[in-house]
Coordinates of C-alpha atoms in Angstrom, one line a residue:
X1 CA -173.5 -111.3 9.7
X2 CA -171.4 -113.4 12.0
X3 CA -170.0 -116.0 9.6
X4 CA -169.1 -113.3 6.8
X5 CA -167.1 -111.5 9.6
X6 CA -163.2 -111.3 8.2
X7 CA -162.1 -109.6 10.9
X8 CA -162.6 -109.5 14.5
X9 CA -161.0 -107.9 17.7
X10 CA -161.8 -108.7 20.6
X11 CA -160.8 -106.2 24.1
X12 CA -157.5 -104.9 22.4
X13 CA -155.6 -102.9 24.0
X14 CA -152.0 -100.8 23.4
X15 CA -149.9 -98.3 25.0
X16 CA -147.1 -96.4 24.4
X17 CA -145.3 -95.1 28.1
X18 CA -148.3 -93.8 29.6
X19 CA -149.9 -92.6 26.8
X20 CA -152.6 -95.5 26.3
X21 CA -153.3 -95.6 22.2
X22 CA -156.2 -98.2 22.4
X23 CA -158.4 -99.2 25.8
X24 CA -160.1 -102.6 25.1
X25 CA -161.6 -102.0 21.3
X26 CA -163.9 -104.8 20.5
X27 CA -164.3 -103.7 16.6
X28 CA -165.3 -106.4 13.5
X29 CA -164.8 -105.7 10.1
X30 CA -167.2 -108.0 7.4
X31 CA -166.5 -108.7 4.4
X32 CA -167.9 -107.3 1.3
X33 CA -168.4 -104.5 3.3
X34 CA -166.6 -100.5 3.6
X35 CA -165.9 -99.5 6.6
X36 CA -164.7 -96.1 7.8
X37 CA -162.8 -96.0 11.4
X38 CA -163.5 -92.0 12.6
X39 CA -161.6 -90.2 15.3
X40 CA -159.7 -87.3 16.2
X41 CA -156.0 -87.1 15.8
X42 CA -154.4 -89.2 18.3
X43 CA -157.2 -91.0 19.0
X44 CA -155.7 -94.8 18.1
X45 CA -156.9 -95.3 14.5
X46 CA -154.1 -96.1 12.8
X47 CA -152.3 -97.7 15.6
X48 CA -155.9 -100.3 16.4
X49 CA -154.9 -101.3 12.2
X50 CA -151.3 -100.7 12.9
X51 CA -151.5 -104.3 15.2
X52 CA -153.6 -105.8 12.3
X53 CA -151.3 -105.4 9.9
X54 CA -148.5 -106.5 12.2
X55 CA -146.7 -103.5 12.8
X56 CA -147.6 -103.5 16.6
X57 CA -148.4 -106.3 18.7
X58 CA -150.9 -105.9 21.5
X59 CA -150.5 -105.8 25.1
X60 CA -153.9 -107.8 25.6
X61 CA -156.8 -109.0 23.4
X62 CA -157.1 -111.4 20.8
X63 CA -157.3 -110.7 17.0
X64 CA -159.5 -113.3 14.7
X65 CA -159.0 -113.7 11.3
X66 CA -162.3 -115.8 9.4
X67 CA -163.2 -117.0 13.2
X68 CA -159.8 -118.4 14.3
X69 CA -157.6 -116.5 16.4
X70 CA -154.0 -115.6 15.3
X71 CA -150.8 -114.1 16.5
X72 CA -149.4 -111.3 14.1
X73 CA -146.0 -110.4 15.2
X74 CA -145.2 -108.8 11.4
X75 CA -146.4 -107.5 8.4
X76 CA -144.8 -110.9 6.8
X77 CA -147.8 -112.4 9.3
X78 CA -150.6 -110.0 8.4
X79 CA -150.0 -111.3 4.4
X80 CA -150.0 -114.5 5.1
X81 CA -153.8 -114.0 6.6
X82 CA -154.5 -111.5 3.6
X83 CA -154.3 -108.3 5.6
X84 CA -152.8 -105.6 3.9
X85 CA -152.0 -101.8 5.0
X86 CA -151.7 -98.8 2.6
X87 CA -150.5 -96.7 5.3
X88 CA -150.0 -92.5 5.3
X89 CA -146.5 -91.9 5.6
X90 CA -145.0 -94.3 2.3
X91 CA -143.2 -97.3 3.4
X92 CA -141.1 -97.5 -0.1
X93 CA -136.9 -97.4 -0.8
X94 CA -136.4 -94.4 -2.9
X95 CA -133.4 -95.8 -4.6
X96 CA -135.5 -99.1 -5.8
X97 CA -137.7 -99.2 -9.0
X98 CA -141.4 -100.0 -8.4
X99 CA -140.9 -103.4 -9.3
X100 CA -138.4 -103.8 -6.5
X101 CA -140.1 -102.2 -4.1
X102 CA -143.2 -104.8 -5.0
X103 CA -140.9 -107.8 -4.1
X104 CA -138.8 -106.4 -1.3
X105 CA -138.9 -108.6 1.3
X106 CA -140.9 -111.6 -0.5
X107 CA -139.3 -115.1 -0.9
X108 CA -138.7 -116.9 -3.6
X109 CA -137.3 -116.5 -7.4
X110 CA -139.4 -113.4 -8.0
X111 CA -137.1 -111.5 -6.7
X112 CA -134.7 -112.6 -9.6
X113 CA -137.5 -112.9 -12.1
X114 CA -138.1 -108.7 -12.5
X115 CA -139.6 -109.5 -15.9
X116 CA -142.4 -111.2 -14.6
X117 CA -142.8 -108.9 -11.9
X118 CA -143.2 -106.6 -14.0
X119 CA -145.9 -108.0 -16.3
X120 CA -147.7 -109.0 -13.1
X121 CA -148.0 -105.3 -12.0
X122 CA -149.2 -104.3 -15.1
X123 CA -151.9 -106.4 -15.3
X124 CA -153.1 -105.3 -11.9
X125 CA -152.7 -101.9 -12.9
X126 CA -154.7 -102.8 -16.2
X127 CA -157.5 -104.6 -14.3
X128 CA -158.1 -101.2 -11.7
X129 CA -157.0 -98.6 -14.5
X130 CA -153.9 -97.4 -12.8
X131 CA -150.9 -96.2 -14.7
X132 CA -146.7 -97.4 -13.5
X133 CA -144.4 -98.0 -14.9
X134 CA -142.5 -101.3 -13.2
X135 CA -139.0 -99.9 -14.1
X136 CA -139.4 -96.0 -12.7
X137 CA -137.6 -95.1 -9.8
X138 CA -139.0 -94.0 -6.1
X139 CA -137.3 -90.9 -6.3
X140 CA -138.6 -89.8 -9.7
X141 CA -142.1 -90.5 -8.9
X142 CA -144.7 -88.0 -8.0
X143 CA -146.3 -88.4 -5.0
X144 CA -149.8 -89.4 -6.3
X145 CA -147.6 -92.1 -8.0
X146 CA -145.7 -93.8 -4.7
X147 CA -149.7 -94.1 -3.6
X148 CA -150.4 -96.0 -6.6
X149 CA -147.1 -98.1 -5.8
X150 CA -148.4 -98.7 -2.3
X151 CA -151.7 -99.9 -3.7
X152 CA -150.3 -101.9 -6.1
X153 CA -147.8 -103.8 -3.3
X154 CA -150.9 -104.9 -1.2
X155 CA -152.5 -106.3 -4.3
X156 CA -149.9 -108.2 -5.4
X157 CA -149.5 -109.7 -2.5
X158 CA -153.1 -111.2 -2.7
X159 CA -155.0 -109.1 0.1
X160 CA -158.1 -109.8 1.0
X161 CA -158.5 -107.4 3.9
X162 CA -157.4 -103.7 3.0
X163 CA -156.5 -100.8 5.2
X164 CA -156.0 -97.5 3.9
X165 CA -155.2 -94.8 6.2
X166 CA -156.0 -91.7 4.7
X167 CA -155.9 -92.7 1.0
X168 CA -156.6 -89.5 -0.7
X169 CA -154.9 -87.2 0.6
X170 CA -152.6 -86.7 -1.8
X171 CA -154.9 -87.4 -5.0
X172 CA -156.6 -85.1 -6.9
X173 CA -160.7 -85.5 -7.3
X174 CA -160.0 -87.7 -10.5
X175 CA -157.8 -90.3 -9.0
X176 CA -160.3 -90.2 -5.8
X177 CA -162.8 -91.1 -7.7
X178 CA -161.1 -93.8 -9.5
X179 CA -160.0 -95.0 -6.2
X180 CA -163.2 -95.3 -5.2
X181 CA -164.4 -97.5 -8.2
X182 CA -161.9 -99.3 -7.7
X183 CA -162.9 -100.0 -4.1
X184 CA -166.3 -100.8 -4.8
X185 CA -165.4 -103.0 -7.1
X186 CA -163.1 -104.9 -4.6
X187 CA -166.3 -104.4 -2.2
X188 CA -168.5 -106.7 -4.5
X189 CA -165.8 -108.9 -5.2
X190 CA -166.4 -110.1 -1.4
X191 CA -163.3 -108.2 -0.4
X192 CA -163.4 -106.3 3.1
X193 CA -161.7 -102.6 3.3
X194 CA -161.0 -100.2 6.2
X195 CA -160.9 -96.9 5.6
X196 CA -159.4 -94.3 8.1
X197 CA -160.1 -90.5 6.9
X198 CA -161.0 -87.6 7.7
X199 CA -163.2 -86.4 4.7
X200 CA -166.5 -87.0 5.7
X201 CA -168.3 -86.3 2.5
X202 CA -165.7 -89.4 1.2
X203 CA -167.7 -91.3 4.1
X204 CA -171.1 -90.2 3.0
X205 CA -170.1 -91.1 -0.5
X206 CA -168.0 -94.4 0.0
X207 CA -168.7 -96.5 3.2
X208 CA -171.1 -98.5 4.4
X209 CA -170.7 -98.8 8.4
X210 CA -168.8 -95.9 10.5
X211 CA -166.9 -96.8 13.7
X212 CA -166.0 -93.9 16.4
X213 CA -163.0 -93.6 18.6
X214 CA -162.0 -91.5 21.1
X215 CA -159.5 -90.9 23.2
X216 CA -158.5 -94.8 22.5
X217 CA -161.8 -95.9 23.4
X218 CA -164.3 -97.3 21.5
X219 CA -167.4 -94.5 21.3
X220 CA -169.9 -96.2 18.7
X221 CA -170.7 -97.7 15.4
X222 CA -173.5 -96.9 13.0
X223 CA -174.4 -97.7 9.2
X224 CA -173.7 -94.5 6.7
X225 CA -177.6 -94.0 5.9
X226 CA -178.5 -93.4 9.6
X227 CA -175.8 -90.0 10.5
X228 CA -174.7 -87.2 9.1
X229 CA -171.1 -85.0 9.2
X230 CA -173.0 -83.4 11.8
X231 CA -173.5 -86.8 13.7
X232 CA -170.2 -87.9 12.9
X233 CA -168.0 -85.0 14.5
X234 CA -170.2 -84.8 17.4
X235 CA -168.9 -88.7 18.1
X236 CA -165.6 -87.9 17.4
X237 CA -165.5 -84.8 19.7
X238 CA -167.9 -85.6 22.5
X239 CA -169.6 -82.3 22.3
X240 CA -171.4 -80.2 19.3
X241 CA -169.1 -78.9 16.9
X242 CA -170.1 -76.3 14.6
X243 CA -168.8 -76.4 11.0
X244 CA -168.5 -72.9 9.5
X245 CA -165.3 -72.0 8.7
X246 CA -165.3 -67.6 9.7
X247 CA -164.1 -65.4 6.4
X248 CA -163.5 -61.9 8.1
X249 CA -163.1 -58.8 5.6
X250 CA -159.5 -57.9 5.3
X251 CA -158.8 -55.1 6.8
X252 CA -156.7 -52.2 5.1
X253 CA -155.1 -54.9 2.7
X254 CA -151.5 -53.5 1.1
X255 CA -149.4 -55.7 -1.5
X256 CA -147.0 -57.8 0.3
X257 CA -145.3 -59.9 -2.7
X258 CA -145.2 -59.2 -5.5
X259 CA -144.5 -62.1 -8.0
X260 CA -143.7 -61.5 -11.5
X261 CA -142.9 -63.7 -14.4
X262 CA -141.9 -66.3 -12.5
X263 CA -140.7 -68.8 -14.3
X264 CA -139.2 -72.5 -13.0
X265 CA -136.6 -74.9 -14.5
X266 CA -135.9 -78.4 -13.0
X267 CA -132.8 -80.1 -13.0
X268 CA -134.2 -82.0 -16.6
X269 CA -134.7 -79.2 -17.8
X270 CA -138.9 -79.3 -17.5
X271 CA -140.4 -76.0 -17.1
X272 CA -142.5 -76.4 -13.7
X273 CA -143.5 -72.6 -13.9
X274 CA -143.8 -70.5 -16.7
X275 CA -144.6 -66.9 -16.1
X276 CA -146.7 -66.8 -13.0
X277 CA -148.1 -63.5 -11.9
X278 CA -149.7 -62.6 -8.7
X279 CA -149.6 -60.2 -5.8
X280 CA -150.6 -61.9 -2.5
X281 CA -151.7 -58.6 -0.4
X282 CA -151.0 -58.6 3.6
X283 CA -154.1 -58.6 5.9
X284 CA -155.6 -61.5 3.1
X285 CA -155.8 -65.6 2.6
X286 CA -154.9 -65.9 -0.9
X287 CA -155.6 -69.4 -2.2
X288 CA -154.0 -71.6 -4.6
X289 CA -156.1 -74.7 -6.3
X290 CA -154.4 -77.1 -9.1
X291 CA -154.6 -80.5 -9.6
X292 CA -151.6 -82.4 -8.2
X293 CA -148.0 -81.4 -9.9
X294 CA -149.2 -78.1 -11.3
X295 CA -146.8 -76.1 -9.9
X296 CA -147.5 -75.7 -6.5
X297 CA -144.9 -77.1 -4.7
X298 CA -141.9 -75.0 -7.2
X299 CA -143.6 -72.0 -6.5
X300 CA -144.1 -71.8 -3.1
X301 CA -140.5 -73.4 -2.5
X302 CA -139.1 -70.7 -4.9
X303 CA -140.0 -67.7 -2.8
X304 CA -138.8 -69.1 0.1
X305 CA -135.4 -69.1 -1.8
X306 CA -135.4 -73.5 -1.4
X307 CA -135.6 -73.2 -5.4
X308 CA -133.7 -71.0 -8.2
X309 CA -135.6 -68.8 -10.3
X310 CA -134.9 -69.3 -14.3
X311 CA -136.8 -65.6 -14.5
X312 CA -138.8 -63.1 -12.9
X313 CA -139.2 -61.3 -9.7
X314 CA -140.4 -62.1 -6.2
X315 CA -140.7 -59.0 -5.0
X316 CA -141.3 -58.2 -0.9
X317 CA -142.2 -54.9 0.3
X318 CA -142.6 -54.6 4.7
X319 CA -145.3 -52.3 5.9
X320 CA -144.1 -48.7 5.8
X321 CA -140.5 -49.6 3.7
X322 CA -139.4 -49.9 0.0
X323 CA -140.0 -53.2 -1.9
X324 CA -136.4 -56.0 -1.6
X325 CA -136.0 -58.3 -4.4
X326 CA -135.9 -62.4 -3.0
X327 CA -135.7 -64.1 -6.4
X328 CA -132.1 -65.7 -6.0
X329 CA -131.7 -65.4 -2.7
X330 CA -131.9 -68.8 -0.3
X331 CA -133.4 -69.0 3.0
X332 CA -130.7 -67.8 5.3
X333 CA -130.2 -64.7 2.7
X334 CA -133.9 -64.4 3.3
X335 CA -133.8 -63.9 6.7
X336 CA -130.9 -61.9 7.2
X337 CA -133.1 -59.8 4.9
X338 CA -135.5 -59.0 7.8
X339 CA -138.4 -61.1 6.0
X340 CA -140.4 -62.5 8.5
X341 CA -141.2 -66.0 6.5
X342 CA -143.4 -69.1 7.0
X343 CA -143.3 -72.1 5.3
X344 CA -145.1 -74.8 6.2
X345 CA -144.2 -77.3 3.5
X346 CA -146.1 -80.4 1.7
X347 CA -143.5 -82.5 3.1
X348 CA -143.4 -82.5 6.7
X349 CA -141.3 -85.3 8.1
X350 CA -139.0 -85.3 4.8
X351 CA -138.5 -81.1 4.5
X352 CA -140.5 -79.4 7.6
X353 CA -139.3 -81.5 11.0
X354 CA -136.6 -83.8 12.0
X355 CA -138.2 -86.8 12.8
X356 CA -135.6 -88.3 15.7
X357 CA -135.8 -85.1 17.4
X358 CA -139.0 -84.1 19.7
X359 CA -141.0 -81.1 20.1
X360 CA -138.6 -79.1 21.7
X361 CA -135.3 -79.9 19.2
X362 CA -137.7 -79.0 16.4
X363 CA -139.1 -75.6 17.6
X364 CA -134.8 -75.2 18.4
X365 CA -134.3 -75.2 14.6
X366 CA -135.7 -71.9 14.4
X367 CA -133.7 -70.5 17.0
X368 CA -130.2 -72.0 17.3
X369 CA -128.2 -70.2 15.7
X370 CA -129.0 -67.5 19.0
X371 CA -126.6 -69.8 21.0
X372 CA -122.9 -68.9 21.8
X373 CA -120.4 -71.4 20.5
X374 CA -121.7 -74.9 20.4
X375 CA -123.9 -73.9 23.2
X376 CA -127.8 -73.2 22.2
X377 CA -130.4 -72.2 24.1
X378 CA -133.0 -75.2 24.9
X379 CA -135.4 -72.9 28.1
X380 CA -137.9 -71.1 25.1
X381 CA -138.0 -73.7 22.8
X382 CA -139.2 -75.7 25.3
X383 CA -141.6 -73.2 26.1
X384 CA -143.0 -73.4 22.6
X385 CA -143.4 -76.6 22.2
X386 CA -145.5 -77.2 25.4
X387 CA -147.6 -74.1 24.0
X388 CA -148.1 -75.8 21.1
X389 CA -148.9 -79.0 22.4
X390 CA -151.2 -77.2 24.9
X391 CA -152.6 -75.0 22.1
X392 CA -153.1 -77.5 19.8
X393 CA -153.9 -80.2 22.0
X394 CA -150.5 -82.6 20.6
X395 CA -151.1 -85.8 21.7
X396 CA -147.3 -86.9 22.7
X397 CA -146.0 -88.7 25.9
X398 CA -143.7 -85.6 26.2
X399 CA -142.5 -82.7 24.3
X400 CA -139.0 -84.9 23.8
X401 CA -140.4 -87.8 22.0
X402 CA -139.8 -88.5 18.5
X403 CA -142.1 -86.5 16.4
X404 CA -141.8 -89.6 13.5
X405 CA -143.1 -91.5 16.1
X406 CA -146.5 -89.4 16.3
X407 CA -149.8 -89.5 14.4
X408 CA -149.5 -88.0 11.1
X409 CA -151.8 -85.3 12.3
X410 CA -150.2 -84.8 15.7
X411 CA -147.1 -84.3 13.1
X412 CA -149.0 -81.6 11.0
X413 CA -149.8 -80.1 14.4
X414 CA -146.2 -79.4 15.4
X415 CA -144.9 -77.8 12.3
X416 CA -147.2 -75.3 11.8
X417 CA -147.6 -74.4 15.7
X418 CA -143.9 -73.8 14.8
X419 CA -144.0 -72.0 11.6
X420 CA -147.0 -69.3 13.3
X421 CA -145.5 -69.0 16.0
X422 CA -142.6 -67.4 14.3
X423 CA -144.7 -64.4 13.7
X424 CA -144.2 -64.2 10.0
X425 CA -145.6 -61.6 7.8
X426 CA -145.7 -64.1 5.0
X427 CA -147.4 -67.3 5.8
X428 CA -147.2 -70.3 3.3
X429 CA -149.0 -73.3 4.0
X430 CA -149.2 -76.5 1.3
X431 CA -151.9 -78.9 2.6
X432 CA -151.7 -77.1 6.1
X433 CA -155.1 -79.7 7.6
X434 CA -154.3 -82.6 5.1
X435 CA -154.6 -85.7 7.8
X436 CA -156.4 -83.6 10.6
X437 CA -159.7 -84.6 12.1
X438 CA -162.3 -81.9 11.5
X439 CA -161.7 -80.8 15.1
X440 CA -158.1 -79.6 14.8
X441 CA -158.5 -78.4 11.2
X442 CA -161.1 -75.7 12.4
X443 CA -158.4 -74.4 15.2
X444 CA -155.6 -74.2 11.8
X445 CA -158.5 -72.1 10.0
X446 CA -158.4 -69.9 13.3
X447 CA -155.1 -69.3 13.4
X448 CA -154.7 -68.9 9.6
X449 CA -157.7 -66.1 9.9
X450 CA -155.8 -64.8 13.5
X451 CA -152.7 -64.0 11.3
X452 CA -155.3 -62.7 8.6
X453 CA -156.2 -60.0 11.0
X454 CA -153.0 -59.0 11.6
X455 CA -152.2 -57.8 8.5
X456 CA -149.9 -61.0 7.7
X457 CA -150.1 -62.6 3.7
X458 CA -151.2 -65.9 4.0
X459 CA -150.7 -68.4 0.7
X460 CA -153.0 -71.1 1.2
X461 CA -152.0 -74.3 -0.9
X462 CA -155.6 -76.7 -0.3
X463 CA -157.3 -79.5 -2.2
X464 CA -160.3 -79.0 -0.6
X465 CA -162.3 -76.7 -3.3
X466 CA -165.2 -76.4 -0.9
X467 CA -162.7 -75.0 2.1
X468 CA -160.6 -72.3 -0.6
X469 CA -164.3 -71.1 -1.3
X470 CA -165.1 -70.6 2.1
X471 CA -161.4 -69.7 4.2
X472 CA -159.8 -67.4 1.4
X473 CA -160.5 -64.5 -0.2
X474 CA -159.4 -64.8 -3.4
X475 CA -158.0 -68.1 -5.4
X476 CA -155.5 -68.1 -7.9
X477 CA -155.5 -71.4 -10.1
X478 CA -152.6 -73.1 -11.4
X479 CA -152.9 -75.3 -14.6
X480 CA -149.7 -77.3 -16.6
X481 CA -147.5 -74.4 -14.3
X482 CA -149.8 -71.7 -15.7
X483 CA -151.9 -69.2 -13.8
X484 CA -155.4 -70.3 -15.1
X485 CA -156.8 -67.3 -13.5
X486 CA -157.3 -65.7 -10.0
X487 CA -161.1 -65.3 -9.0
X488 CA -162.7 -63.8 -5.7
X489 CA -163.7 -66.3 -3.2
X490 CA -166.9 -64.8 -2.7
X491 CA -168.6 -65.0 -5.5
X492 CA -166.5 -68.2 -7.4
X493 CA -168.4 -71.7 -7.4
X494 CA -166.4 -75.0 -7.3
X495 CA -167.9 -75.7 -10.7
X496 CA -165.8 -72.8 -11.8
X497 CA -162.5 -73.8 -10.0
X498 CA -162.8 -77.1 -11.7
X499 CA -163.0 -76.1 -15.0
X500 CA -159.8 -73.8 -14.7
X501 CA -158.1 -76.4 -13.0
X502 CA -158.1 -78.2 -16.3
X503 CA -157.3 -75.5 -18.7
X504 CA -156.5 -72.0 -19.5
X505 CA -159.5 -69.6 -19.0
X506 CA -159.1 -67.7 -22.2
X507 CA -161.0 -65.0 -20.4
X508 CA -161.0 -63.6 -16.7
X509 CA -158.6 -62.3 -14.1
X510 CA -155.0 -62.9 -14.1
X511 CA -153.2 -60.7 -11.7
X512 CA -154.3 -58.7 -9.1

């Protein structure tokens, strides 16, 4: 396959400080070929493509594109030999319309010419059945949307060679699907595409050849039909992994919030949630399963007081007291409450961490306001934050450096080592393993199952049906901001989750 070879590195090598991200990778990608690039968090994935698409330059090796070797010193570079990077964190200008963010930084009249911008992206999006509209604004866009903008910018731009680092992690099992259609089709179109992910049924179902790294090393590559998930996570780890998630019984459960008739307005007026009843019980993993924009998002930031109530109660009751009303209350009325509460949001650069700060300024933000004056205290939140790095093996140079700067995963990492740390008695987590290897997301389950067992309420916002089935206990299901209906965990099948996902149950549980 040497002459259909697109791609090919050759003893790369990058490091950050002494952290070193990639150790002499010889990797090739072909085309007309999928490829999925494996590893745990922090193992040098995205920062091996992050040089191919220009926005590193390597400290040694050599990079051939079609059997000549280049020099990519930018993304502007990468183009120009038909590499493009869809990459995890969107690289998009909120204030700018799609169409803008399409031609940003391009030469040229098109960036005068909007109109035929415009009807350029809407033939692409015709041709792989995706839906934009060229004139909508960043900011008013979903976030299954700005993926569909990212996707659309590398296209336009004439790639040949695609990158995707962790492409579905924020869209629902329809648009996966679609994605992936739309990938094979590029596939026998001659194109080649690199996938980095950490759903390994999406690499039994999608790619062709898997590559391993670990540590920044290069571990092994073999074709799809020769391993298993099994296989796969043993390569990744270096030792057997087992993959069973533990479900213990809850123990003595008790109601811990009590949510009722909840009802959301946005500020244009749309109703996000209209009458939502549930009771999420302490000592319990209470899961909540939707398609994308259902609702999930309002309600867990409306009972942690981010977002108004238009009606209804949240109501919290603390082991051995009388029930306190939240609804209307914000976050610092919350706590001076005496409610212990987690949030580990969907956003975690943009609402859970400060990205310029490290470890240790971001666990500070749950304890700063213990200082005197303009003095805080900086000798425990350091403590934390090497726990958590410790605990959940953070791969960082220090617990000072930039947490934007980190993996995405190494990101995820840090905020909800913070938020469980807290000791809450509520715990709410939306997309709490989204962008972890299969490694780390088995410790999260732990410590989701750890606060379990002590008596804590844990909301468990996934996308994964297969992991609500087998983590939570129950699963309520949220449809057009609806409950669709709340089912035990035992005895539910994904089958079932999927048709309540896409309407009203006219029958079945809706409180409990």
């Amino acid at each position: 396959m040497a002459d259909n070879c697109a791609v090919e590195l050759r003893k790369v090598s990058k490091a950050f400080g002494n952290v070193v991200a990639n150790d002499n990778i010889d990797l090739k990608i072909y085309k007309g070929e999928i490829l999925s690039l494996l590893g745990e968090n922090g193992s040098g994935k995205t920062t091996l493509m992050n040089m191919l698409s220009g926005i590193y330059y390597p400290d040694s090796g050599e990079i051939l594109v079609n059997g000549q070797q280049v020099t990519i010193t930018s993304p502007r570079d990468a183009f120009e030999y038909g590499i493009g990077m869809i990459h995890q964190h969107f690289k998009l200008i909120d204030v700018l319309s799609a169409a803008e963010n399409v031609v940003l930084g391009l030469e040229g009249p098109a960036l005068l010419d909007l109109k035929a911008v415009s009807a350029r992206m809407s033939e692409i999006a015709r041709r792989y059945n995706f839906a934009m509209d060229p004139a909508k604004k960043v900011y008013d866009m979903s976030v299954s949307e700005k993926q569909t903008l990212e996707i659309i910018k590398v296209l336009y731009r004439g790639a040949d060679i695609l990158i995707l680092d962790e492409p579905t992690a924020v869209l629902t099992p329809q648009e996966t699907q679609r994605l992936f259609e739309i990938l094979r089709s590029m596939k026998e179109n001659g194109k080649a595409i690199v996938i980095i992910t950490h759903k390994l049924h999406e690499v039994m179902e999608l790619a062709d050849r898997v590559c391993v790294l670990r540590k920044g090393c290069f571990v092994g590559e073999r074709q799809v039909s020769e391993v298993t998930p099994q296989i796969m996570t043993d390569m990744m780890v270096g030792r057997q992994v087992t993959l069973n998630i533990d479900r213990p019984e809850p123990v003595e459960p008790e109601p811990r919030l009590r949510v009722r008739d909840l009802t959301v307005v946005n500020a244009e007026g749309i109703t996000k949630l209209d009458r939502v009843n549930f009771t999420a019980m302490g000592g319990e993993i209470l899961g909540i399963a939707g398609i994308a924009g259902s609702g999930q998002k309002e309600l867990l930031e409306t009972i942690a007081g981010l977002q108004p109530a238009a009606g209804g109660s949240i109501l919290y009751t603390p082991k051995g007291q009388p029930p306190m009303e939240l609804a209307g209350k914000h976050p610092m009325q919350i706590k001076a409450a005496g409610v212990a509460m987690a949030f580990v949001p969907e956003d975690r650069l943009g609402m859970g961490l400060v990205g310029g700060m490290g470890m240790t300024g971001n666990m500070m933000l749950r304890s700063w306001r213990q200082g005197k004056g303009a003095f805080v205290h900086r000798r425990e939140p350091g403590a934390l934050a090497t726990q958590v790095k410790e605990d959940l093996e953070v791969v960082t140079p220090d617990i000072d450096y930039p947490v934007r700067r980190l993996s995405g995963g190494n990101v995820q990492k840090v905020l909800v080592g913070r938020e469980i740390a807290s000791a809450p008695s509520v715990l709410m987590t939306a997309y709490a393993v989204r962008g972890l290897d299969i490694n780390t997301s088995y410790t999260i389950y732990h410590l989701l199952n750890q606060q379990k067992q002590k008596g804590v309420a844990v909301i468990f916002v996934g996308e994964d049906l297969d992991v609500l089935l087998e983590l939570c206990d129950r699963i309520l299901v949220l449809y057009d901001g609806k409950v669709s209906g709340i089912v035990e965990a035992r005895t539910a099948t994904k089958d079932q989750l999927g048709l309540m996902m896409t309407r009203l149950q006219e029958e079945g549980e809706t409180d409990a």
